[in-house]
PDB file of C-alpha atoms in Angstrom:
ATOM      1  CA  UNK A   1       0.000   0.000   0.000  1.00 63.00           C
ATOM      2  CA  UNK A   2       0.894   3.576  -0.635  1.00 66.00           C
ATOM      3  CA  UNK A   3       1.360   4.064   3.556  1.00 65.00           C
ATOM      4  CA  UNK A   4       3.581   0.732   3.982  1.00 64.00           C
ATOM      5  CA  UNK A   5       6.266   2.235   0.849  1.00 61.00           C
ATOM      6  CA  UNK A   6       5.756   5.727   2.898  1.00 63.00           C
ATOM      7  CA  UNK A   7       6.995   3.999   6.028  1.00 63.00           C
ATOM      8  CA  UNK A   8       9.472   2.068   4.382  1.00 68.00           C
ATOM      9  CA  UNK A   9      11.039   5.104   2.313  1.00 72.00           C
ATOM     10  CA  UNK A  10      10.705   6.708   6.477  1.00 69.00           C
ATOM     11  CA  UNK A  11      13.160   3.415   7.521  1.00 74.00           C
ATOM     12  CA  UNK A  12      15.560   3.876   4.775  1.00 79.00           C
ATOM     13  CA  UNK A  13      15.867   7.637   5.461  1.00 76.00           C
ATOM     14  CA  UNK A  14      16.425   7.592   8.880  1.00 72.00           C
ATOM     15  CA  UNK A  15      19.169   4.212   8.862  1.00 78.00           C
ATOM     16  CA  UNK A  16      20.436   6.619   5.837  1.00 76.00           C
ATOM     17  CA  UNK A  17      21.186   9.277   8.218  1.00 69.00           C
ATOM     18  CA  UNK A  18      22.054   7.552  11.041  1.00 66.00           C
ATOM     19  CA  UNK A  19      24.760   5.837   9.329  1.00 73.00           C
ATOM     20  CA  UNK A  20      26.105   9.225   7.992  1.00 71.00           C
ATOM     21  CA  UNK A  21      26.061  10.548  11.459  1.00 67.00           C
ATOM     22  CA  UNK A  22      28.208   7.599  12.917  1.00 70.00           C
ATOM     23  CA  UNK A  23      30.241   7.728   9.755  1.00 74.00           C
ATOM     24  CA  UNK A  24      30.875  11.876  10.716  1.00 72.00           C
ATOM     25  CA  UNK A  25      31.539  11.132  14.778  1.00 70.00           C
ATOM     26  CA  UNK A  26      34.098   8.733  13.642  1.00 75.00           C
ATOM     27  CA  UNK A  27      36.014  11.037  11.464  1.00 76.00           C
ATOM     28  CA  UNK A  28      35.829  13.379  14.097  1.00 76.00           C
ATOM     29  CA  UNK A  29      36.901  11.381  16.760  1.00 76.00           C
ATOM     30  CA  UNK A  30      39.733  10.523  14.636  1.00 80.00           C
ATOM     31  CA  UNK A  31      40.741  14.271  14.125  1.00 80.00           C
ATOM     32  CA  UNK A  32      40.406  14.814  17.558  1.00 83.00           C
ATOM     33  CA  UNK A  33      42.554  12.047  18.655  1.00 83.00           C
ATOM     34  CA  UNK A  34      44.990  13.142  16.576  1.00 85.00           C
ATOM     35  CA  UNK A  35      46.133  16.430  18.365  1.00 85.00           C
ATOM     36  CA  UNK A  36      47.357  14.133  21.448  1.00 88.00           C
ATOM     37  CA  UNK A  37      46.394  16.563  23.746  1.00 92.00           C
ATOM     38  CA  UNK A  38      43.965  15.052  27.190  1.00 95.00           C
ATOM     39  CA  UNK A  39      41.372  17.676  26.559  1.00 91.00           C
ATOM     40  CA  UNK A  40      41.212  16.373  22.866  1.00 89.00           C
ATOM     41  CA  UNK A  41      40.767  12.402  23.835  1.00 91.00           C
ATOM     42  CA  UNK A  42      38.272  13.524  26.301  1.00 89.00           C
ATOM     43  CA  UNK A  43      36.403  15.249  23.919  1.00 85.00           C
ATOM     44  CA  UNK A  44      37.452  12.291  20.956  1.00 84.00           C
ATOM     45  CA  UNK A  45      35.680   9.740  23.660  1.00 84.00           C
ATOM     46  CA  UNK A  46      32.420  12.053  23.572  1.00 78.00           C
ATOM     47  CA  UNK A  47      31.763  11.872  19.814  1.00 72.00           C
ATOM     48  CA  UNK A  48      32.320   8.468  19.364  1.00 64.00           C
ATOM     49  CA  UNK A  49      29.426   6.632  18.080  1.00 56.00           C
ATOM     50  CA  UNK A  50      29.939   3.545  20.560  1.00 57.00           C
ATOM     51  CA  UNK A  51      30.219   6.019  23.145  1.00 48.00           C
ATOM     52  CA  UNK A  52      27.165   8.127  22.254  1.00 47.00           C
ATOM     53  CA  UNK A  53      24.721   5.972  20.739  1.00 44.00           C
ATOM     54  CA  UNK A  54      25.733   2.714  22.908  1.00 47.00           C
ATOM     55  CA  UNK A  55      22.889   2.919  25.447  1.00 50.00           C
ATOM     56  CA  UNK A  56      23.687   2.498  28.651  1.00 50.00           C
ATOM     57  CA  UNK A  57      27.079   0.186  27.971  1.00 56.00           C
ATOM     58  CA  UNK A  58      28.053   2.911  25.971  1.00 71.00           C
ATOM     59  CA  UNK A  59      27.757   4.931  28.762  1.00 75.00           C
ATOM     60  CA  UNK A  60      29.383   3.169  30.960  1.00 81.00           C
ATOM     61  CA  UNK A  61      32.399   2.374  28.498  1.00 83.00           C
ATOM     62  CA  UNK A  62      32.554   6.373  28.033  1.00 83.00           C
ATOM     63  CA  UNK A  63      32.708   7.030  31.930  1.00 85.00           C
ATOM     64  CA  UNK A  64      35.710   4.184  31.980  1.00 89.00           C
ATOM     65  CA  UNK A  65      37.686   6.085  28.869  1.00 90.00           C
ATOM     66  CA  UNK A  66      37.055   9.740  30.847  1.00 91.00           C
ATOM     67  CA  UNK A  67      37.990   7.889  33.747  1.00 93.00           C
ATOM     68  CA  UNK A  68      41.636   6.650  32.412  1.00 95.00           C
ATOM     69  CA  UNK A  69      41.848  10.141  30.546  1.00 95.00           C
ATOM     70  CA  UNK A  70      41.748  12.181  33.876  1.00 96.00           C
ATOM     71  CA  UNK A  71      44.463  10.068  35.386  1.00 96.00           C
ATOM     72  CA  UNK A  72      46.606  11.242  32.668  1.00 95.00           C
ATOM     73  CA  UNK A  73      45.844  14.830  33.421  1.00 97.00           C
ATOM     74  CA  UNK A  74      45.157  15.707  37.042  1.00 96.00           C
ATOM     75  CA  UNK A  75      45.419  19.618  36.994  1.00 97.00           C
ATOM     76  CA  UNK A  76      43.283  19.786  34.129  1.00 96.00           C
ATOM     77  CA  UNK A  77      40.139  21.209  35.200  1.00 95.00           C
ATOM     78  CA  UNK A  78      37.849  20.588  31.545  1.00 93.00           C
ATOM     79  CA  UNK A  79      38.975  17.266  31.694  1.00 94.00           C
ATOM     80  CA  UNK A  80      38.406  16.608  35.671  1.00 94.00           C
ATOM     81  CA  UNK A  81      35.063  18.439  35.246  1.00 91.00           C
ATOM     82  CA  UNK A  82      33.871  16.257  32.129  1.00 89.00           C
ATOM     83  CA  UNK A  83      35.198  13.458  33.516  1.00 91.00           C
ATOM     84  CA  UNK A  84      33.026  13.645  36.914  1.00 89.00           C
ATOM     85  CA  UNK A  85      30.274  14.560  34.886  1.00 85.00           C
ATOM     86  CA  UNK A  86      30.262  11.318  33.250  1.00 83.00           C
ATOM     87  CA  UNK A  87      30.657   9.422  36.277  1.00 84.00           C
ATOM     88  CA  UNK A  88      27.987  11.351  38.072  1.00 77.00           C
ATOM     89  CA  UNK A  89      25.602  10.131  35.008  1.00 71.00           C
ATOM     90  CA  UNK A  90      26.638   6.374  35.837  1.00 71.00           C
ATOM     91  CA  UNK A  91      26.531   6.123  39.237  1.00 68.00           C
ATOM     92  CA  UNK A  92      24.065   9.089  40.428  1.00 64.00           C
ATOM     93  CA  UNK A  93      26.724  10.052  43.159  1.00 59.00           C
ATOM     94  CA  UNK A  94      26.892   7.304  44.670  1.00 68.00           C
ATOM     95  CA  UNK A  95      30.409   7.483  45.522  1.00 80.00           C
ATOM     96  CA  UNK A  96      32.756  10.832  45.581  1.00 89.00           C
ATOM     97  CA  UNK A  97      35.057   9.872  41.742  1.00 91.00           C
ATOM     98  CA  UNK A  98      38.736  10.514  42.026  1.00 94.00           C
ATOM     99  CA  UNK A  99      37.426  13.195  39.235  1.00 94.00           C
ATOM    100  CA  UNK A 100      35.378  14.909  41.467  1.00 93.00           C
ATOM    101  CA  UNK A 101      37.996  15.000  44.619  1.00 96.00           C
ATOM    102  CA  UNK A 102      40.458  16.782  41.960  1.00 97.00           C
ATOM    103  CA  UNK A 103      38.100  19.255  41.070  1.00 96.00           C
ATOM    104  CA  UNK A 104      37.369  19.905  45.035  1.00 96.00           C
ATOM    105  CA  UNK A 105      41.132  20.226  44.917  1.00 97.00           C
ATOM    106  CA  UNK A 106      41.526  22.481  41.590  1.00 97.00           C
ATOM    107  CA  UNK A 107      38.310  24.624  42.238  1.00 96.00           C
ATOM    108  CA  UNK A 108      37.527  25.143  45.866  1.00 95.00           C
ATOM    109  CA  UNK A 109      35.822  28.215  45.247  1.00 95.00           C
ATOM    110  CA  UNK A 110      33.618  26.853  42.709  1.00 95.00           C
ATOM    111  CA  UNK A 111      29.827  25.941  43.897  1.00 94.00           C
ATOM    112  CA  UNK A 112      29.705  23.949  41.098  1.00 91.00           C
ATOM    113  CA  UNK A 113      32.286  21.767  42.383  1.00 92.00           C
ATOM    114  CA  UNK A 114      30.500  21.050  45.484  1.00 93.00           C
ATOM    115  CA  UNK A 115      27.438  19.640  44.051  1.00 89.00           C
ATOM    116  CA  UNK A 116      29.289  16.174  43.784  1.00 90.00           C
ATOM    117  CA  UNK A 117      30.039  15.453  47.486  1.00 91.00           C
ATOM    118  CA  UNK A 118      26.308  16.912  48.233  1.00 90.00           C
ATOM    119  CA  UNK A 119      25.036  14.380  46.107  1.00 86.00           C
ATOM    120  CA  UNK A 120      27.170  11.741  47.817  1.00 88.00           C
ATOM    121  CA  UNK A 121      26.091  13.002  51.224  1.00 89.00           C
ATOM    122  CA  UNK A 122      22.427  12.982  50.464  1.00 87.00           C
ATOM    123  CA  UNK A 123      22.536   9.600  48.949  1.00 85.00           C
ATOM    124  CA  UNK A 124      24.676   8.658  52.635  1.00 87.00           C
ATOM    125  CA  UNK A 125      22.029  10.409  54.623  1.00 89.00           C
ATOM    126  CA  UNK A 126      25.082  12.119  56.175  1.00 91.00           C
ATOM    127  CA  UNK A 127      23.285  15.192  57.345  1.00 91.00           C
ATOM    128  CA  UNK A 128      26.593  16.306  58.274  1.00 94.00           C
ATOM    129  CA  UNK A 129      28.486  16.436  55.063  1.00 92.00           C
ATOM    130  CA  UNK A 130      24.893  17.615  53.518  1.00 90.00           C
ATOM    131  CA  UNK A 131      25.298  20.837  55.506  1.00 93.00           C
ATOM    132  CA  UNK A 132      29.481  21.617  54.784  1.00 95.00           C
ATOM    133  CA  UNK A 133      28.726  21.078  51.214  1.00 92.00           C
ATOM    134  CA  UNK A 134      25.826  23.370  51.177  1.00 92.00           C
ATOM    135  CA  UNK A 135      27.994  26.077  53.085  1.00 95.00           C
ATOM    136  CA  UNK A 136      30.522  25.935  50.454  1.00 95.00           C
ATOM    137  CA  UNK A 137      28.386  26.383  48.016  1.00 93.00           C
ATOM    138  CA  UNK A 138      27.206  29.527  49.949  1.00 93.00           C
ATOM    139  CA  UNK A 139      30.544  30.314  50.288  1.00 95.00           C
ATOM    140  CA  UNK A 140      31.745  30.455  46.509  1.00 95.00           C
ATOM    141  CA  UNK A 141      32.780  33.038  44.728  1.00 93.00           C
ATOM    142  CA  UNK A 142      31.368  31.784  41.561  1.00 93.00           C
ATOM    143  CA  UNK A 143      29.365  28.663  39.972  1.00 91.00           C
ATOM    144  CA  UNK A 144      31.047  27.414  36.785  1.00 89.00           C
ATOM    145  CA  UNK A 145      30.106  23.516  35.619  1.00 85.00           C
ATOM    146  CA  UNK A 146      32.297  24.681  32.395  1.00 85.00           C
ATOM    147  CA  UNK A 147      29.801  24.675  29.728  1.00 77.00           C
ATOM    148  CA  UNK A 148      31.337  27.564  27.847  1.00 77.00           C
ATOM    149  CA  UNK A 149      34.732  26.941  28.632  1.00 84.00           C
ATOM    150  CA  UNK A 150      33.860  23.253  26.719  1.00 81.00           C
ATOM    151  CA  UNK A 151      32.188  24.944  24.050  1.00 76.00           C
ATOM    152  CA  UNK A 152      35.001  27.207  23.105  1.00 79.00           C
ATOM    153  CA  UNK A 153      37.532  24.532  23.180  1.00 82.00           C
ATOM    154  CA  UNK A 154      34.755  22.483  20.668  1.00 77.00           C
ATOM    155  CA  UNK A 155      34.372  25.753  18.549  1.00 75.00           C
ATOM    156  CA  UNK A 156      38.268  26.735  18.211  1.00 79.00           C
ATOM    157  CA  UNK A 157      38.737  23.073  16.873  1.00 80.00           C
ATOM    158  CA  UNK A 158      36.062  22.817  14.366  1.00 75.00           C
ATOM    159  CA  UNK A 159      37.326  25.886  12.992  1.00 75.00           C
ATOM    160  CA  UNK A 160      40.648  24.580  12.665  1.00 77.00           C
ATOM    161  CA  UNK A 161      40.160  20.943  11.674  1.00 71.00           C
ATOM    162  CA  UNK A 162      36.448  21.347  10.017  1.00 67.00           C
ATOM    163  CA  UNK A 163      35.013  18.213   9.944  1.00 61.00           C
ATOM    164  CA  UNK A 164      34.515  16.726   6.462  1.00 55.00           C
ATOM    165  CA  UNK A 165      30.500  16.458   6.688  1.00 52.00           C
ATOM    166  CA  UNK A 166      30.122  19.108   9.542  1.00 52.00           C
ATOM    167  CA  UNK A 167      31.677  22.172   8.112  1.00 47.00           C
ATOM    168  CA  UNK A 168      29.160  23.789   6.719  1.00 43.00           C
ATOM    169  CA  UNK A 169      27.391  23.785  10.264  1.00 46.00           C
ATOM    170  CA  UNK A 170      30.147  25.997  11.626  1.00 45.00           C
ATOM    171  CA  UNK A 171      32.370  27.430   9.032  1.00 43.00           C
ATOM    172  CA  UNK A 172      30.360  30.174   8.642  1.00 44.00           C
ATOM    173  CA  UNK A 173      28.646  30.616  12.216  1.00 44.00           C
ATOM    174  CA  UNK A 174      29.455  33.424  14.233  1.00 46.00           C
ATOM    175  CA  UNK A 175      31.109  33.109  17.190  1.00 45.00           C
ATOM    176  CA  UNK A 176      28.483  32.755  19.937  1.00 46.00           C
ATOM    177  CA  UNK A 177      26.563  30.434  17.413  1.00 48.00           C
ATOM    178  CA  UNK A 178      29.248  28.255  16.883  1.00 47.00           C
ATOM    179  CA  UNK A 179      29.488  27.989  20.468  1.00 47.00           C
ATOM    180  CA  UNK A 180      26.222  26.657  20.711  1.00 48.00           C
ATOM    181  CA  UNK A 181      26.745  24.289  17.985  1.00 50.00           C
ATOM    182  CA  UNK A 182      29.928  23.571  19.452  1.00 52.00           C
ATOM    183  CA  UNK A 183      28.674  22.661  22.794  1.00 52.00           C
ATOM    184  CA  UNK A 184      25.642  20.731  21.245  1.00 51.00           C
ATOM    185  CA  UNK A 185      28.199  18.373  19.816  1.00 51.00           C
ATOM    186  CA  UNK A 186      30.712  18.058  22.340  1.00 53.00           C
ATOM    187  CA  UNK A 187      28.714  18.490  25.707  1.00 51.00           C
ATOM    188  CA  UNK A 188      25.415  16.789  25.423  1.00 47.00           C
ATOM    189  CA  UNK A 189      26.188  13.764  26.419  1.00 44.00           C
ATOM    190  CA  UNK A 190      27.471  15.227  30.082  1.00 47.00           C
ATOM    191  CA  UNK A 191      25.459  18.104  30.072  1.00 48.00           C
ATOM    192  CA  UNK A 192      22.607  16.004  31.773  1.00 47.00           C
ATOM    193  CA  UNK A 193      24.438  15.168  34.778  1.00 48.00           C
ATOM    194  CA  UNK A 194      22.838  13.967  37.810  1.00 48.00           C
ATOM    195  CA  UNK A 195      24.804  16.166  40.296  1.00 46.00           C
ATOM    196  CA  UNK A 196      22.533  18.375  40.873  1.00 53.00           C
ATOM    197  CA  UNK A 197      19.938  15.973  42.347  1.00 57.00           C
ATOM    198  CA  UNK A 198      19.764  16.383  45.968  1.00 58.00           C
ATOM    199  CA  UNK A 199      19.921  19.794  45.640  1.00 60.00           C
ATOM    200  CA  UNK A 200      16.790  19.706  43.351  1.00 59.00           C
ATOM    201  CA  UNK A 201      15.026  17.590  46.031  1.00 59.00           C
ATOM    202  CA  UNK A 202      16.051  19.891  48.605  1.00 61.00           C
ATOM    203  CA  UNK A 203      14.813  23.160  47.217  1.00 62.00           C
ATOM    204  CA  UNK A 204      11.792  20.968  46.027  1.00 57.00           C
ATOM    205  CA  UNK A 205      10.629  20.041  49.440  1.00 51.00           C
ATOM    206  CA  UNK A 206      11.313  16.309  48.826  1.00 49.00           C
ATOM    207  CA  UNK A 207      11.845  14.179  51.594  1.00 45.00           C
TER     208      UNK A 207
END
């Protein structure tokens, strides 16, 4: 019938563009790999497909890679911060990551920063720890979870290394667009983290 070729052109479209988009994260990751840098593998173990289309195993497997990244680079606060992220997605704060105890260590004064051990002090029922980490984040002179600072590091590299079947996305963007475009490609899959959760609850009224 004319609705079942409909549906089947539909199929073929979308498995069409689904393969194109795997086939552009994996020449991206490639090009990101490439500079050698920590930042750059972090950001290489974002786009790729097995890492971002995987489900929940792919999930996992990305938290691992971020994981093994971070070790590489302790002072470096992007790749600390995405790290954590990752890990905060995975386990729901469960447990304080060594990612997260850097970060404490690099950014003190960062509210941001002490979202993680609230989390892990909620989910402890630690009413103790629930209260210092809510006085830091009083305390801090700023809140920063490094969204731009991501997206600028994204943007700078798709202008340099345009990728094959992305560059007319960003080539000729403007700078705060190609942020945006920038961040939608290299921060979505962190930029739903879970450490924010007991604080939601809390100012929510949850018990």
């Amino acid at each position: 019938s004319t609705n079942a070729q409909a549906d089947e052109s539909d199929d073929a479209r979308f498995a069409e563009q689904r393969a194109a988009t795997v086939a552009c994260q994996e020449r991206l990751s490639e090009a990101l790999r490439a500079e050698r840098t920590p930042l750059m593998d972090a950001l290489a173990v974002l786009q790729h497909p097995s890492r971002s289309l995987g489900g929940s195993g792919g999930v996992a497997a990305r938290s691992k890679s971020l994981e093994e990244i971070a070790r590489r680079a302790p002072n470096d606060v992007l790749v600390q911060w995405l790290a954590a992220a990752a890990a905060a997605e995975t386990n729901r704060g469960a447990e304080l990551t060594d990612a997260a105890k850097a970060l404490l260590r690099l950014e003190p004064d960062n509210g941001a920063v002490w979202l993680f051990p609230l989390q892990t002090a909620w989910i402890a029922e630690d009413s103790d720890a629930v209260t210092e980490a809510l006085v830091q984040i009083s305390l801090a002179n700023r809140f920063d979870r490094h969204f731009g600072d991501v997206a600028v590091q994204g943007f700078k590299f798709l202008k340099k290394h345009p990728s094959p079947c992305a560059s007319h996305m960003y080539s000729s963007y403007p700078m705060i667009k190609g942020m945006y475009m920038a961040r939608a490609v290299f921060y979505w899959p962190v930029g739903r983290m879970k450490d924010n959760g007991a604080l939601d609850r809390m100012c929510g009224g949850e018990q």
